[in-house]
């Protein structure tokens, strides 16, 4: 097979590149996955051993697609193609002793992290209703992703709420160590720490992976950047693909400057730009281009298409959020009459809270639909209980899992007994399992020991049946006889489909490997593209997907762009990139909708149309005849910023729509710094921002 067949000039240049660093600026829909996979195949065809190739991406779905494509064009492929987290896990697995772990370490999930934080807050005598576990969890993630040393942690996290987060962080690390456990952030942090302190190990991986490819480079954060930089430092064969205009994960600590600075890090780098889009009409691309050109931090990637001009973008302004959904439904009916299928249509929105009204409209119209990412199979109570049994069987030192299921189903081990066990375990510096000593506790301990023994001689699906039977999880639900219990039993039975498929696909029945695989599954994997249903999802979730017709709902100031991004230029530019991503999901039809008034979170607000609508060239937009009043389309800066700054005084009370009441702690002729309640902390604003209101005296 000719690897270069069907590629355009720029794609061929990228695929043909062999040695040295290379930056590929790949616009939306420009065939970046094809370039990555064909380059891997081309390297192999040029005699490079596939086991020396490392290809990293961000989602399991993208990794699977890349693997499948490479395997179609090469006979033997030993390249590692996977996510950052799966690669990090591989390194930890191969070096667990150096990292102070045992082979059967546990990966704690997001909910477990929250449980640990709540427990620590309680132990430290802090009320977790006052100190948000979510805020602390976020700070712990920040510490790990930015790779802050203990000294830097105490230096940079200095506000009162952050000081509490720091105390919890140090205790949290002790809990993980006692539990022989790591969290998701450790899957990235621990390998980098290993590379930095052990040159022999680093050299081993540099020799193993001499050719490195990274997808979505604009989404890398500090720890991911360091991981790749250390691995590539010896041979410098680093090939990165990305688009700064699609960098939308700042809240996960991604740093788009990594792609901007690539040529500074590697002055000898070849730079290639992929401008040709194979997805959308030129009208849709020109709308995206006209929005994104307003960002100051960018690299020019002006998209064009050979798919024709297409129809104009349709803009509809409604009376309220219910009227908005009515307008969307009417347009969907027209599309269906034209031959579109349900699966060709997506409705995108900025926040999950917007989906409720849209769902109600879909139900009334009798349209089949799915909400992507709204409720995740592995987060259901009965599945989390079953997983906790599996984790405890795999690693009896896992206190988090033990605490979840020691009394599930109820076996008479109450909170008082658990508190006593925790005290004894702490005094003896050991895990809870080791100190189970009362009759009911010993009964539970023997049950787990029996299951550990049985797990050595049965496959995963058989083990599930044994757990459900011997723990009486299934019996308890069967005795309940409620509809909810029936659904829970169905979910537990569905879990056996997962173990069966895993065994068929991987050929392994290793419990530790299975639990790792489950831990790495992304929420978006529930998005089944074969379902003939309308897709409802957030703009963030839509990245990487495409649909024939796309509706962007709720395109208003304070929603898109989000109210919390208005005061910082960087955050506002990220919202604009998110808008660009949302627009470029559409292949043929793009609809933009908003409402004059909207009820959200129990409050009705009057919002101006999104500034991003005003940035689209008028020639590209068709305004529907239902447009109400003669409101201007574009964001009016004068409505949100005073012409002159406000002279704030220290100690003055102000109000903000999202953050509530705050106290001025500092101000000058440009900025005002305000301390809000603990969960929001201290924030800095431009002092002419009219979203701040003084307290009436």
XYZ file of C-alpha atoms in Angstrom:
697
model
C 0.000 0.000 0.000
C 1.229 3.501 -0.904
C 1.260 5.382 2.444
C 1.158 8.811 0.739
C -1.796 8.035 -1.535
C -4.773 10.383 -1.057
C -2.852 12.934 1.039
C -2.602 16.626 0.190
C 0.781 18.379 -0.194
C 1.096 19.443 3.475
C -0.095 16.077 4.794
C 2.486 14.288 2.622
C 5.257 16.538 3.959
C 4.249 15.735 7.557
C 3.892 11.973 6.994
C 7.251 11.801 5.172
C 9.158 13.512 8.015
C 11.497 11.025 9.713
C 14.177 12.524 11.986
C 14.240 15.640 14.162
C 11.466 17.698 15.768
C 8.354 18.627 13.793
C 5.360 20.848 14.610
C 2.131 20.243 12.683
C -0.466 22.973 13.162
C -3.621 21.057 12.260
C -6.864 23.024 11.947
C -10.226 21.472 12.806
C -11.173 18.630 10.430
C -7.831 18.782 8.574
C -7.045 15.069 8.886
C -4.620 15.120 11.809
C -5.433 11.535 12.890
C -4.697 10.361 9.366
C -1.358 12.217 9.424
C -0.381 10.703 12.798
C -1.283 7.138 11.843
C 0.241 7.294 8.365
C 3.464 8.741 9.817
C 3.702 5.792 12.244
C 3.208 3.436 9.285
C 5.777 5.381 7.243
C 8.373 5.172 10.038
C 7.888 1.394 10.214
C 8.151 1.106 6.411
C 11.457 3.010 6.601
C 12.919 0.269 8.764
C 12.362 1.803 12.193
C 11.450 -0.879 14.728
C 7.835 -0.283 15.750
C 8.666 -0.954 19.421
C 10.757 2.260 19.364
C 7.653 4.332 18.540
C 5.520 6.041 21.186
C 2.272 7.758 20.178
C 0.352 9.622 22.884
C -3.118 11.115 22.770
C -5.731 12.240 25.288
C -8.675 9.855 24.942
C -9.062 6.087 24.773
C -11.279 6.536 21.737
C -8.598 8.425 19.780
C -5.926 5.897 20.816
C -8.089 2.955 19.723
C -8.816 4.597 16.358
C -5.091 5.264 15.779
C -4.145 1.672 16.676
C -6.780 0.235 14.329
C -5.702 2.467 11.447
C -1.996 1.620 11.851
C -2.736 -2.119 12.068
C -4.556 -1.943 8.717
C -1.447 -0.759 6.864
C 1.439 -2.543 8.664
C 1.821 -6.256 9.346
C 3.643 -6.140 12.691
C 3.039 -3.220 15.013
C 4.551 -3.068 18.521
C 4.300 0.726 18.852
C 2.785 2.011 22.090
C -0.328 3.967 21.104
C -2.294 5.178 24.113
C -3.265 8.019 26.421
C -0.926 9.961 28.691
C -2.497 8.218 31.691
C -2.186 4.712 30.231
C 1.465 5.393 29.354
C 2.121 6.752 32.851
C 0.475 3.664 34.319
C 2.722 1.446 32.172
C 5.829 3.176 33.583
C 4.547 2.850 37.174
C 3.720 -0.827 36.574
C 7.275 -1.445 35.344
C 8.886 0.487 38.234
C 6.464 0.132 41.149
C 9.156 -0.907 43.640
C 11.238 2.201 42.888
C 8.124 4.249 43.623
C 7.455 2.600 46.999
C 4.436 0.598 45.788
C 3.606 -3.089 45.639
C 2.498 -4.793 42.425
C -1.218 -4.746 43.307
C -1.502 -0.995 43.972
C -4.948 0.611 43.637
C -5.959 3.562 41.445
C -8.465 5.657 43.420
C -11.159 7.302 41.314
C -12.622 10.787 41.567
C -15.388 9.869 44.025
C -12.924 8.024 46.274
C -10.697 11.119 46.344
C -13.675 13.188 47.524
C -14.442 10.623 50.257
C -10.830 10.690 51.483
C -10.830 14.507 51.572
C -14.084 14.594 53.590
C -12.656 12.098 56.044
C -9.430 14.123 56.458
C -11.401 17.352 56.978
C -13.360 15.602 59.711
C -10.169 14.278 61.339
C -8.635 17.768 61.267
C -11.809 19.234 62.818
C -12.816 21.230 59.732
C -16.447 21.352 58.631
C -16.528 20.204 55.000
C -19.657 22.327 54.517
C -17.432 25.337 55.210
C -14.364 24.062 53.342
C -15.484 22.703 49.985
C -14.038 19.218 49.215
C -14.315 20.194 45.544
C -12.095 23.243 46.076
C -9.519 21.157 47.979
C -9.610 18.384 45.379
C -8.968 20.984 42.686
C -5.992 22.389 44.604
C -4.510 18.908 45.140
C -4.823 18.269 41.398
C -3.182 21.637 40.703
C -0.257 20.825 43.032
C 0.355 17.517 41.266
C -0.109 18.727 37.695
C 2.144 21.728 38.264
C 4.638 19.457 40.090
C 5.027 21.812 43.047
C 7.557 20.840 45.711
C 6.443 20.816 49.370
C 8.136 24.198 49.838
C 6.417 25.667 46.753
C 3.054 24.326 47.910
C 3.234 26.330 51.148
C 4.628 29.381 49.363
C 2.129 29.640 46.482
C -1.025 28.473 48.281
C -1.145 31.111 50.965
C -4.760 32.322 51.324
C -6.712 30.929 54.343
C -8.772 28.412 52.265
C -5.637 27.329 50.396
C -3.760 26.804 53.677
C -6.489 24.341 54.704
C -6.117 22.650 51.292
C -2.355 22.338 51.893
C -2.903 20.647 55.293
C -5.370 18.226 53.690
C -2.935 17.583 50.803
C -0.141 16.407 53.111
C -2.556 14.110 55.007
C -4.043 12.897 51.707
C -0.590 11.827 50.499
C -0.109 9.805 53.707
C -3.487 8.083 53.154
C -2.502 7.086 49.594
C 0.815 5.697 50.839
C -0.876 3.671 53.616
C -3.395 2.331 51.120
C -0.790 1.319 48.503
C -2.747 3.601 46.170
C -2.278 6.298 43.531
C -4.729 8.805 42.068
C -5.140 9.831 38.421
C -2.752 12.768 38.740
C -0.084 10.425 40.131
C -0.209 8.442 36.881
C 1.497 11.463 35.291
C 3.448 12.897 38.221
C 5.185 9.738 39.484
C 6.800 8.805 36.128
C 8.167 12.347 35.699
C 9.581 12.318 39.242
C 11.191 8.985 38.429
C 12.760 10.404 35.239
C 14.092 13.420 37.136
C 15.735 11.443 39.938
C 16.895 8.278 38.163
C 18.971 8.884 35.032
C 19.364 5.160 34.402
C 15.574 4.652 34.199
C 15.186 7.760 32.007
C 17.887 6.535 29.622
C 16.156 3.143 29.419
C 12.900 4.774 28.217
C 14.719 7.230 25.922
C 16.368 4.245 24.204
C 13.090 2.353 24.043
C 11.058 5.252 22.615
C 13.286 7.032 20.096
C 10.382 8.325 17.994
C 7.635 10.162 19.861
C 4.340 11.477 18.463
C 1.930 13.607 20.513
C -1.655 14.388 19.512
C -3.520 17.516 20.740
C -0.269 19.093 21.957
C -2.112 22.332 22.778
C -3.877 20.477 25.612
C -0.723 19.386 27.445
C -0.189 20.680 30.976
C 3.062 21.145 32.904
C 3.527 17.528 33.995
C 2.692 16.154 30.513
C 5.024 18.697 28.912
C 7.870 17.647 31.254
C 7.215 13.954 30.610
C 7.506 14.391 26.831
C 10.442 16.812 27.024
C 12.503 14.411 29.170
C 11.741 11.434 26.920
C 12.612 13.352 23.724
C 15.722 15.097 25.032
C 18.196 12.445 23.802
C 17.083 11.821 20.206
C 14.846 14.911 19.650
C 12.586 12.951 17.293
C 9.459 14.640 18.612
C 6.485 15.039 16.260
C 3.603 17.058 17.734
C 0.219 17.817 16.225
C -2.163 20.433 17.559
C -4.202 23.573 17.109
C -4.008 26.442 19.589
C -7.492 27.481 18.427
C -8.854 24.269 19.960
C -7.197 24.639 23.374
C -10.229 24.541 25.707
C -9.041 22.741 28.827
C -7.465 25.507 30.913
C -9.539 24.282 33.873
C -7.535 21.028 33.687
C -4.270 23.048 33.801
C -3.548 22.661 30.069
C -1.160 25.322 28.771
C -1.607 26.343 25.124
C 1.751 28.151 25.331
C 3.431 24.742 25.072
C 2.524 24.696 21.375
C 3.346 28.393 20.926
C 6.805 27.765 22.429
C 7.565 24.538 20.554
C 9.896 26.274 18.095
C 11.734 27.934 21.015
C 12.244 24.534 22.667
C 13.314 23.011 19.327
C 14.786 25.778 17.102
C 15.621 23.226 14.379
C 11.974 22.080 14.137
C 10.188 21.730 10.826
C 6.806 23.533 10.944
C 3.858 22.485 8.756
C 0.330 23.948 8.675
C -2.755 21.924 7.660
C -5.386 24.436 6.502
C -7.624 22.265 4.355
C -10.752 21.098 6.174
C -12.457 17.884 5.022
C -15.544 18.217 7.227
C -17.427 21.490 6.816
C -18.722 23.932 4.212
C -16.818 27.187 3.657
C -19.629 29.219 5.237
C -19.211 27.326 8.527
C -15.404 27.595 8.337
C -15.529 31.316 7.568
C -17.829 31.826 10.570
C -15.259 29.997 12.750
C -12.365 31.978 11.238
C -14.116 35.311 11.785
C -14.641 34.516 15.485
C -11.178 33.146 16.287
C -9.275 35.992 14.591
C -10.321 38.161 17.577
C -7.964 36.204 19.867
C -4.560 37.809 20.345
C -2.702 34.613 21.381
C -2.849 32.356 18.341
C -1.067 30.946 15.321
C -2.729 31.589 11.969
C -4.608 28.509 10.741
C -7.138 29.871 8.238
C -9.377 26.973 7.313
C -10.775 26.400 3.825
C -12.766 23.599 2.219
C -13.471 22.142 -1.209
C -16.986 21.127 -0.100
C -18.636 24.299 -1.453
C -20.083 27.390 0.224
C -23.151 25.716 1.767
C -26.096 27.438 3.432
C -25.851 30.419 5.777
C -25.653 30.110 9.542
C -29.176 30.493 10.941
C -29.539 32.740 14.005
C -32.744 32.638 16.089
C -33.450 34.812 19.139
C -36.350 33.648 21.325
C -38.491 35.099 24.115
C -37.307 32.636 26.776
C -35.611 29.238 27.141
C -38.834 27.283 26.411
C -39.479 29.278 23.253
C -35.846 28.652 22.275
C -36.391 24.867 22.460
C -39.613 25.210 20.439
C -37.647 26.961 17.673
C -34.981 24.240 17.733
C -37.652 21.506 17.476
C -39.276 23.236 14.475
C -35.919 23.346 12.684
C -35.241 19.674 13.502
C -38.612 18.730 11.958
C -37.580 20.540 8.747
C -34.247 18.703 8.714
C -35.989 15.327 9.170
C -38.298 16.156 6.248
C -35.194 16.869 4.141
C -33.854 13.375 4.854
C -31.613 14.008 7.852
C -31.527 11.257 10.490
C -31.688 11.859 14.247
C -28.048 10.777 14.588
C -27.000 13.566 12.179
C -28.107 16.224 14.675
C -26.458 17.566 17.832
C -27.498 20.274 20.291
C -24.515 21.784 22.105
C -24.589 24.014 25.177
C -22.068 25.618 27.521
C -23.244 24.171 30.862
C -24.906 20.880 31.839
C -27.691 22.788 33.593
C -29.022 23.907 30.188
C -29.852 20.344 29.166
C -32.949 19.980 31.388
C -35.188 22.303 29.331
C -33.921 20.829 26.067
C -34.615 17.296 27.329
C -38.176 18.263 28.260
C -38.671 19.613 24.729
C -37.282 16.420 23.160
C -39.676 14.294 25.239
C -42.715 16.402 24.306
C -41.748 16.237 20.613
C -41.204 12.466 20.965
C -37.682 12.770 19.556
C -35.221 10.021 20.578
C -32.159 11.562 22.242
C -29.235 10.892 24.561
C -27.393 13.179 26.950
C -23.677 12.428 26.718
C -21.746 12.484 29.982
C -24.743 13.219 32.182
C -24.766 9.970 34.158
C -22.004 7.501 33.920
C -22.384 3.734 34.309
C -19.356 3.314 36.577
C -20.610 6.031 38.934
C -23.844 4.183 39.832
C -23.994 3.074 43.469
C -24.337 -0.646 42.851
C -21.471 -0.634 40.327
C -19.233 1.334 42.690
C -20.039 -1.211 45.432
C -19.145 -4.117 43.145
C -15.930 -2.380 42.041
C -14.997 -1.803 45.681
C -15.275 -5.551 46.339
C -13.067 -6.215 43.306
C -10.508 -3.636 44.438
C -10.394 -5.049 47.964
C -9.890 -8.553 46.583
C -7.041 -7.177 44.469
C -5.501 -5.065 47.259
C -6.727 -5.677 50.822
C -4.804 -2.564 51.966
C -7.301 -0.381 50.086
C -9.040 1.329 53.043
C -11.230 3.487 50.774
C -12.859 0.440 49.177
C -13.116 -1.360 52.520
C -14.918 1.587 54.145
C -17.409 1.688 51.285
C -18.461 -1.965 51.521
C -17.744 -3.142 55.078
C -21.451 -2.672 55.794
C -22.848 -3.246 52.261
C -25.093 -5.180 52.405
C -25.786 -4.295 56.043
C -23.948 -6.669 58.385
C -24.141 -4.757 61.660
C -20.822 -2.892 61.489
C -21.758 0.677 62.360
C -19.991 4.054 62.350
C -18.787 3.654 65.953
C -17.042 0.366 65.148
C -15.502 1.917 62.036
C -14.169 4.916 63.994
C -12.596 2.530 66.494
C -11.002 0.496 63.701
C -9.575 3.653 62.095
C -8.089 4.717 65.421
C -6.397 1.319 65.962
C -5.114 1.239 62.359
C -3.660 4.727 62.686
C -1.973 3.914 66.000
C -0.429 0.789 64.499
C 0.363 2.476 61.157
C -1.384 -0.288 59.237
C -4.448 -0.821 57.062
C -7.987 -1.404 58.355
C -8.152 -4.969 57.040
C -5.322 -6.013 59.368
C -7.129 -4.787 62.507
C -10.578 -6.331 61.924
C -11.110 -8.230 65.200
C -14.748 -8.385 66.356
C -16.975 -11.340 65.331
C -18.886 -9.484 62.578
C -15.658 -7.877 61.342
C -13.882 -11.249 61.277
C -16.833 -12.690 59.323
C -16.350 -9.931 56.724
C -12.577 -10.470 56.728
C -13.006 -14.206 56.114
C -15.447 -13.477 53.278
C -12.827 -11.302 51.540
C -10.046 -13.847 52.188
C -12.266 -16.572 50.692
C -12.921 -14.414 47.604
C -9.193 -13.644 47.284
C -8.504 -17.377 47.235
C -11.345 -18.115 44.789
C -10.199 -15.304 42.475
C -7.016 -17.272 41.768
C -8.915 -20.093 40.081
C -11.854 -18.447 38.255
C -12.190 -15.985 35.387
C -13.477 -12.415 35.862
C -17.112 -13.125 34.971
C -17.236 -16.101 37.321
C -15.701 -13.941 40.035
C -18.505 -11.392 39.590
C -21.093 -14.160 40.096
C -19.266 -15.364 43.222
C -19.132 -11.849 44.687
C -22.827 -11.219 44.019
C -23.745 -14.553 45.609
C -21.377 -14.749 48.591
C -21.685 -11.086 49.673
C -25.501 -11.306 49.268
C -25.459 -8.086 47.201
C -27.825 -9.605 44.661
C -30.024 -11.320 47.303
C -30.585 -8.019 49.130
C -31.770 -6.320 45.912
C -33.974 -9.308 44.949
C -35.676 -9.229 48.367
C -36.420 -5.525 48.002
C -38.597 -6.162 44.886
C -38.780 -2.440 43.977
C -38.389 -1.141 40.400
C -35.177 0.638 41.437
C -33.747 -2.633 42.778
C -34.649 -4.409 39.540
C -32.748 -1.746 37.581
C -29.778 -2.125 39.916
C -29.740 -5.904 39.384
C -29.815 -5.263 35.608
C -26.813 -2.946 35.951
C -24.899 -5.574 37.961
C -25.721 -8.153 35.286
C -24.617 -5.680 32.604
C -21.236 -5.502 34.360
C -20.727 -9.134 33.380
C -20.937 -8.016 29.713
C -17.997 -5.721 30.440
C -15.863 -8.510 31.951
C -16.810 -10.870 29.106
C -15.875 -8.310 26.425
C -12.660 -7.471 28.259
C -11.665 -11.140 28.394
C -12.496 -11.593 24.693
C -10.635 -8.475 23.573
C -7.537 -8.796 25.766
C -7.409 -12.494 26.408
C -6.521 -11.808 30.041
C -8.407 -12.582 33.243
C -5.964 -10.680 35.446
C -7.985 -8.726 38.000
C -5.361 -5.978 38.482
C -5.170 -5.336 34.721
C -8.961 -5.280 34.434
C -9.283 -2.749 37.274
C -6.632 -0.553 35.642
C -8.505 -0.733 32.346
C -11.773 0.255 34.037
C -10.032 3.145 35.807
C -8.816 4.541 32.486
C -12.183 4.463 30.688
C -13.309 7.997 29.761
C -16.889 9.213 30.327
C -17.255 10.051 26.639
C -16.909 6.363 25.790
C -20.635 6.017 26.433
C -21.187 8.057 23.257
C -22.275 5.365 20.810
C -22.285 6.844 17.333
C -24.447 4.025 15.946
C -27.509 5.043 17.961
C -30.053 6.834 15.769
C -30.790 9.537 18.347
C -30.257 13.283 18.668
C -27.132 14.013 20.729
C -27.239 16.540 23.573
C -23.874 17.478 25.027
C -21.705 20.286 26.341
C -19.382 22.091 23.947
C -16.400 20.663 25.841
C -17.667 17.087 25.355
C -18.167 17.644 21.621
C -14.478 18.112 20.839
C -13.335 15.536 18.299
C -16.883 14.771 17.098
C -18.794 15.919 14.007
C -22.454 16.109 12.953
C -24.265 17.117 9.782
C -26.361 19.685 11.689
C -25.398 21.448 14.912
C -27.420 23.761 17.169
C -25.497 26.060 19.539
C -28.052 26.839 22.255
C -27.927 29.597 24.880
C -25.479 31.822 23.004
C -25.758 34.724 25.452
C -23.416 36.842 27.539
C -22.899 35.244 30.988
C -23.580 31.801 29.487
C -21.331 31.747 26.404
C -18.986 33.385 27.222
C -19.490 32.135 30.774
C -19.911 34.738 33.526
C -16.817 33.440 35.341
C -14.588 34.102 32.310
C -15.499 37.748 31.744
C -12.894 39.462 33.886
C -9.739 37.702 32.645
C -8.502 38.116 29.053
C -6.992 34.612 29.008
C -10.232 32.998 30.178
C -12.274 34.990 27.668
C -9.961 33.880 24.853
C -10.448 30.261 25.965
C -14.234 30.765 25.740
C -13.725 32.073 22.195
C -11.701 28.962 21.351
C -14.532 26.858 22.785
C -16.953 28.694 20.476
C -14.612 27.951 17.546
C -14.580 24.246 18.476
C -18.400 24.211 18.730
C -18.859 25.887 15.322
C -16.448 23.492 13.586
C -18.401 20.412 14.761
C -20.991 21.229 12.040
C -20.553 19.730 8.579
C -23.501 21.230 6.660
C -25.880 23.211 8.867
C -25.168 25.484 11.818
C -27.867 27.078 13.993
C -27.252 29.619 16.748
C -29.992 30.266 19.316
C -30.444 32.355 22.439
C -33.201 33.810 24.613
C -34.087 37.328 25.693
C -34.779 36.054 29.217
C -33.750 32.737 30.734
C -34.402 30.846 33.961
C -31.285 29.033 35.122
C -30.492 27.781 38.651
C -33.882 29.124 39.771
C -33.222 32.722 38.671
C -34.511 34.587 35.629
C -31.927 36.782 33.918
C -31.961 39.111 30.933
C -28.813 38.460 28.888
C -27.443 40.275 25.850
C -26.692 38.116 22.786
C -23.213 36.574 22.927
C -20.394 38.800 21.703
C -19.280 35.860 19.551
C -22.379 36.205 17.363
C -21.389 39.817 16.654
C -17.939 38.627 15.571
C -19.345 36.475 12.741
C -19.434 38.384 9.428
C -23.010 39.543 8.687
C -22.810 38.074 5.163
C -22.591 34.574 6.676
C -25.710 34.816 8.898
C -29.397 34.463 8.130
C -31.518 36.021 10.857
C -34.816 34.210 11.379
C -38.015 36.262 11.033
C -38.933 35.636 14.684
C -36.114 37.941 15.872
C -37.608 40.037 18.661
C -37.181 43.750 19.095
C -34.373 45.515 17.267
C -31.576 44.521 19.582
C -28.021 44.729 18.355
C -26.414 41.318 17.822
C -22.963 42.087 19.108
C -21.857 42.357 22.684
C -21.902 45.983 23.777
C -18.803 46.681 25.836
C -20.391 49.804 27.355
C -23.044 47.605 29.010
C -20.430 45.581 30.901
C -17.635 48.100 31.529
C -17.809 51.668 32.802
C -15.937 54.276 30.757
C -13.970 55.255 33.852
C -12.709 53.077 36.678
C -14.524 52.942 40.020
C -12.695 54.255 43.065
C -13.059 51.305 45.479
C -11.973 51.534 49.121
C -10.390 48.872 51.338
C -13.061 47.047 53.375
C -15.918 48.095 51.096
C -18.684 45.487 50.515
C -19.537 44.615 46.891
C -21.722 42.040 45.109
C -20.997 39.843 42.069
C -23.692 37.877 40.215
C -21.844 34.524 40.424
C -19.655 34.892 43.524
C -22.060 36.791 45.776
C -20.950 39.140 48.557
C -17.284 40.134 48.848
C -14.938 42.536 50.625
C -12.463 44.818 48.824
C -8.951 43.941 50.042
C -6.900 45.930 47.523
C -7.434 48.405 44.670
C -5.539 50.707 42.331
C -6.373 52.721 39.207
C -6.720 49.532 37.104
C -7.647 46.573 39.338
C -9.726 45.757 42.382
C -9.049 42.640 44.493
C -12.007 41.130 46.346
C -12.236 38.347 48.921
C -15.421 36.281 48.517
C -16.657 33.387 50.662
C -14.238 30.494 51.168
C -15.251 28.343 48.207
C -14.552 31.164 45.713
C -11.561 32.768 47.445
C -9.782 35.973 46.402
C -10.311 37.316 42.851
C -8.966 40.275 40.890
C -11.149 42.329 38.488
C -10.721 45.291 36.191
C -12.037 48.133 38.309
C -14.327 49.385 35.523
C -16.193 46.058 35.354
C -19.869 46.889 35.931
C -20.691 43.342 37.103
C -19.599 44.488 40.572
C -22.214 46.390 42.578
C -21.534 48.388 45.735
C -23.593 47.620 48.820
C -26.332 50.224 49.264
C -25.851 52.173 52.467
